[in-house]
C-alpha positions as MATLAB code, in Angstrom:
seq = 'XXXXXXXXXXXXXXXXXXXXXXXXXXXXXXXXXXXXXXXXXXXXXXXXXXXXXXXXXXXXXXXXXXXXXXXXXXXXXXXXXXXXXXXXXXXXXXXXXXXXXXXXXXXXXXXXXXXXXXXXXXXXXXXXXXXXXXXXXXXXXXXXXXXXXXXXXXXXXXXXXXXXXXXXXXXXXXXXXXXXXXXXXXXXXXXXXXXXXXXXXXXXXXXXXXXXXXXXXXXXXXXXXXXXXXXXXXXXXXXXXXXXXXXXXXXXXXXXXXXXXXXXXXXXXX';
ca = [
      13.460   17.853  162.558;
      13.450   21.591  162.946;
      16.984   21.633  164.364;
      18.635   19.790  161.410;
      16.207   20.518  158.485;
      18.463   23.351  157.041;
      22.129   23.557  156.747;
      22.657   26.810  158.578;
      20.262   25.731  161.423;
      21.940   22.279  161.636;
      25.357   24.076  161.952;
      24.055   26.330  164.683;
      22.577   23.328  166.580;
      25.936   21.513  166.354;
      27.740   24.604  167.561;
      25.405   24.792  170.585;
      25.941   21.065  171.313;
      29.684   21.299  170.957;
      29.889   24.364  173.247;
      27.669   22.691  175.887;
      29.898   19.559  175.904;
      33.090   21.638  176.129;
      31.740   23.727  178.907;
      30.662   20.715  180.927;
      34.162   19.094  180.398;
      36.057   22.149  181.535;
      33.617   23.724  184.103;
      33.707   22.859  187.812;
      30.367   21.465  188.756;
      28.661   22.827  191.842;
      27.816   20.178  194.268;
      24.403   20.605  196.117;
      24.549   21.290  199.797;
      22.754   18.850  202.178;
      19.997   21.382  202.894;
      19.473   21.781  199.074;
      19.015   18.014  198.699;
      16.550   17.961  201.582;
      14.571   20.781  200.001;
      14.502   18.959  196.620;
      13.298   15.788  198.378;
      10.399   17.764  199.926;
       9.620   19.599  196.699;
       9.549   16.337  194.742;
       7.183   14.549  197.190;
       4.756   17.475  197.372;
       4.711   18.281  193.709;
       4.423   14.589  192.578;
       1.679   14.003  195.043;
      -0.338   17.000  193.747;
       0.242   15.971  190.129;
      -1.012   12.444  190.771;
      -4.021   13.643  192.740;
      -5.158   15.830  189.832;
      -4.309   13.520  186.977;
      -5.072   10.117  188.446;
      -7.588   10.766  191.249;
      -9.956   13.456  190.007;
     -12.752   11.712  188.104;
     -13.314   14.868  185.889;
      -9.691   14.925  184.620;
      -9.855   12.401  181.864;
     -13.169   13.685  180.395;
     -11.666   17.266  180.668;
      -8.469   16.162  178.855;
     -10.382   14.479  176.106;
     -12.868   17.360  175.699;
     -10.540   20.324  175.486;
      -7.342   18.925  173.731;
      -6.950   17.359  170.288;
      -5.669   14.146  171.750;
      -8.252   11.982  169.833;
      -7.287   13.577  166.541;
      -3.508   12.962  167.002;
      -3.723    9.502  165.451;
      -4.641   11.078  162.116;
      -1.342   12.998  161.854;
       1.069   11.486  159.489;
       3.952   11.483  162.027;
       5.737    8.824  164.019;
       5.853    5.103  163.750;
       3.758    4.101  166.706;
       0.138    4.639  167.699;
      -0.713    7.457  170.040;
      -1.917    4.951  172.626;
      -0.700    1.549  173.870;
      -4.279    0.631  174.523;
      -6.800    2.453  172.353;
      -9.538    1.967  175.015;
      -7.330    2.959  177.978;
      -7.234    6.174  179.911;
      -4.397    8.707  180.578;
      -2.080    5.892  181.697;
      -2.355    4.268  178.325;
      -1.074    7.338  176.458;
       2.503    7.461  175.252;
       4.544   10.268  176.567;
       4.849   12.334  173.358;
       1.095   12.520  172.531;
       0.383   13.430  176.233;
       2.742   16.258  176.175;
       1.826   17.269  172.561;
      -1.923   17.395  173.229;
      -1.547   19.860  176.139;
       0.931   21.984  174.258;
      -1.630   22.447  171.382;
      -4.049   24.314  173.714;
      -1.211   26.484  175.236;
      -1.741   24.965  178.613;
       1.393   22.861  178.787;
      -0.009   21.172  181.967;
       2.443   18.223  182.305;
       5.371   20.759  182.402;
       4.246   22.756  185.399;
       1.457   20.910  187.351;
       2.675   20.483  190.911;
       5.514   23.012  190.609;
       3.546   25.705  192.439;
       2.899   23.387  195.368;
       6.491   22.197  195.608;
       8.152   25.707  195.291;
       5.542   27.252  197.450;
       6.610   25.376  200.684;
       6.901   28.137  203.211;
       9.731   26.484  205.198;
      12.044   26.425  202.223;
      11.621   29.801  200.693;
      15.018   31.203  201.840;
      16.613   27.949  200.793;
      15.069   28.052  197.315;
      16.351   31.622  196.847;
      19.935   30.339  197.827;
      19.590   27.373  195.472;
      18.593   29.609  192.585;
      21.577   31.918  193.073;
      24.187   29.213  193.937;
      23.191   26.005  192.114;
      23.314   26.169  188.317;
      21.361   22.937  187.926;
      18.466   24.251  189.917;
      18.556   27.667  188.295;
      18.473   26.029  184.835;
      15.526   23.881  185.868;
      13.545   26.879  187.088;
      14.411   28.741  183.847;
      13.269   25.850  181.687;
       9.957   25.809  183.547;
       9.763   29.558  183.012;
      10.281   29.212  179.278;
       7.293   26.888  179.030;
       5.265   29.087  181.298;
       6.017   32.062  178.997;
       4.544   30.195  176.121;
       1.429   29.274  178.147;
      -1.728   31.444  177.834;
      -4.670   31.098  180.209;
      -6.910   33.160  178.060;
      -6.334   30.759  175.155;
      -6.888   27.791  177.499;
     -10.162   29.337  178.660;
     -11.446   29.673  175.087;
     -10.942   25.959  174.464;
     -12.870   25.219  177.766;
     -15.821   27.429  176.587;
     -15.876   26.120  173.018;
     -15.371   22.385  173.787;
     -16.701   21.382  177.070;
     -19.794   19.315  176.293;
     -23.256   20.236  177.750;
     -24.702   16.686  177.928;
     -25.556   17.156  181.605;
     -25.341   20.279  183.727;
     -23.493   18.497  186.568;
     -20.815   17.066  184.265;
     -20.408   20.452  182.560;
     -20.118   22.222  185.855;
     -17.565   19.679  187.006;
     -15.449   20.131  183.842;
     -15.675   23.980  183.958;
     -14.640   23.868  187.661;
     -11.638   21.871  186.829;
     -10.701   24.149  183.941;
     -10.983   27.079  186.279;
      -8.717   25.381  188.830;
      -6.111   24.476  186.121;
      -6.014   28.010  184.872;
      -5.759   29.540  188.419;
      -2.843   27.137  189.201;
      -1.158   27.987  185.991;
      -1.205   31.741  186.994;
      -0.180   30.870  190.505;
       2.819   28.844  189.115;
       3.880   31.794  186.908;
       3.936   34.100  189.935;
       5.723   31.586  192.058;
       8.548   31.096  189.587;
       8.992   34.822  189.246;
       9.130   35.170  193.007;
      11.836   32.377  193.306;
      13.922   33.777  190.452;
      13.506   37.419  191.352;
      12.790   38.202  187.611;
      10.143   40.464  186.397;
       9.014   38.471  183.479;
       8.992   34.809  182.420;
      11.577   35.349  179.706;
      14.260   35.518  182.465;
      16.147   38.355  180.733;
      16.387   36.430  177.474;
      15.661   39.142  174.909;
      15.800   36.715  171.996;
      13.028   34.551  173.448;
      11.021   37.643  174.229;
      11.284   38.956  170.724;
      10.461   35.467  169.265;
       7.398   35.222  171.372;
       6.255   38.744  170.474;
       6.560   37.909  166.841;
       4.994   34.517  166.885;
       2.134   35.110  169.405;
      -0.349   36.845  166.949;
      -0.048   33.961  164.561;
      -0.286   31.357  167.268;
      -3.264   33.021  168.831;
      -5.171   33.025  165.526;
      -4.310   29.320  164.981;
      -5.475   28.353  168.413;
      -8.838   30.213  168.021;
      -9.400   28.570  164.649;
      -8.427   25.099  166.026;
     -10.969   25.426  168.944;
     -13.647   26.454  166.494;
     -12.907   23.575  164.152;
     -12.820   21.063  166.957;
     -16.132   22.260  168.234;
     -17.744   21.997  164.803;
     -16.454   18.510  164.369;
     -17.435   17.489  167.840;
     -21.022   18.839  167.516;
     -21.521   17.751  163.841;
     -21.776   21.375  162.651;
     -21.290   20.571  158.955;
     -23.678   19.960  156.106;
     -21.901   17.311  154.108;
     -19.065   14.626  154.262;
     -17.063   16.849  151.986;
     -17.248   19.740  154.543;
     -16.371   17.373  157.390;
     -13.278   16.363  155.473;
     -12.258   19.929  154.903;
     -12.771   20.625  158.644;
     -10.562   17.585  159.519;
      -7.828   18.697  157.079;
      -8.047   22.320  158.552;
      -7.650   20.801  162.157;
      -4.494   18.879  161.114;
      -3.100   21.997  159.644;
      -3.645   23.915  162.756;
      -2.042   21.205  164.865;
       1.075   21.293  162.636;
       1.108   25.205  162.710;
       0.793   25.471  166.483;
       3.540   22.861  166.977;
       5.882   24.720  164.586;
       5.166   28.062  166.283;
       5.831   26.812  169.809;
       9.073   25.206  168.808;
       8.791   22.600  171.545;
       8.493   19.528  169.189;
      10.718   18.533  166.336;
];
């Protein structure tokens, strides 16, 4: 994996792991207050309910997911020892966890990491408690900052380009439904980014991490280009915009290269 592929990186990774274990061993754990537990129970119920409502109950969700992510192409990648799906004919529930996460990360949406977070952290009656939790509970602060790290890598403009390139136009009603869902997803992504900043009191999603900020500044131009290219290649393959089987094979190879490139650039998969 990327954490152990080179000697210096492997040593750094083991240093981080060792430091984390030692810190946990000798650090006094902050126990959550009863009101913090109550807030987490409420947040969990609301966020989980919203997540399930979108993913399992919206009839447009599965067609949208299949249209705008490279989920169907993941089985062609020469990685892993198991198929991307438990049941090739099934819906979202038949996907294994890794392809589900991986497909959404490719479009810079990262939907499984944040969907429902805005609804949970937006509960009005817990706003003061949430600020108290962020300041006084390291576990909760780390959770919020992990979500912020993923949100910093998300890009609603890139997501919109996938929607415009790939949503099929077989019927106006279906196209309108998928575009509408895409607009709601992007709006909620932006709302979640604002909510996380409000809870944390930070000014940007890097949470003061200058190393992460610099890494994203360096990688983003390359990632943006790969994402634009990937959406274009997916559209051409989807619509049969090629003149020969040889050209189709070249497009398929190009798509797999962009998938690997985006994964390497995001550094969220090994």
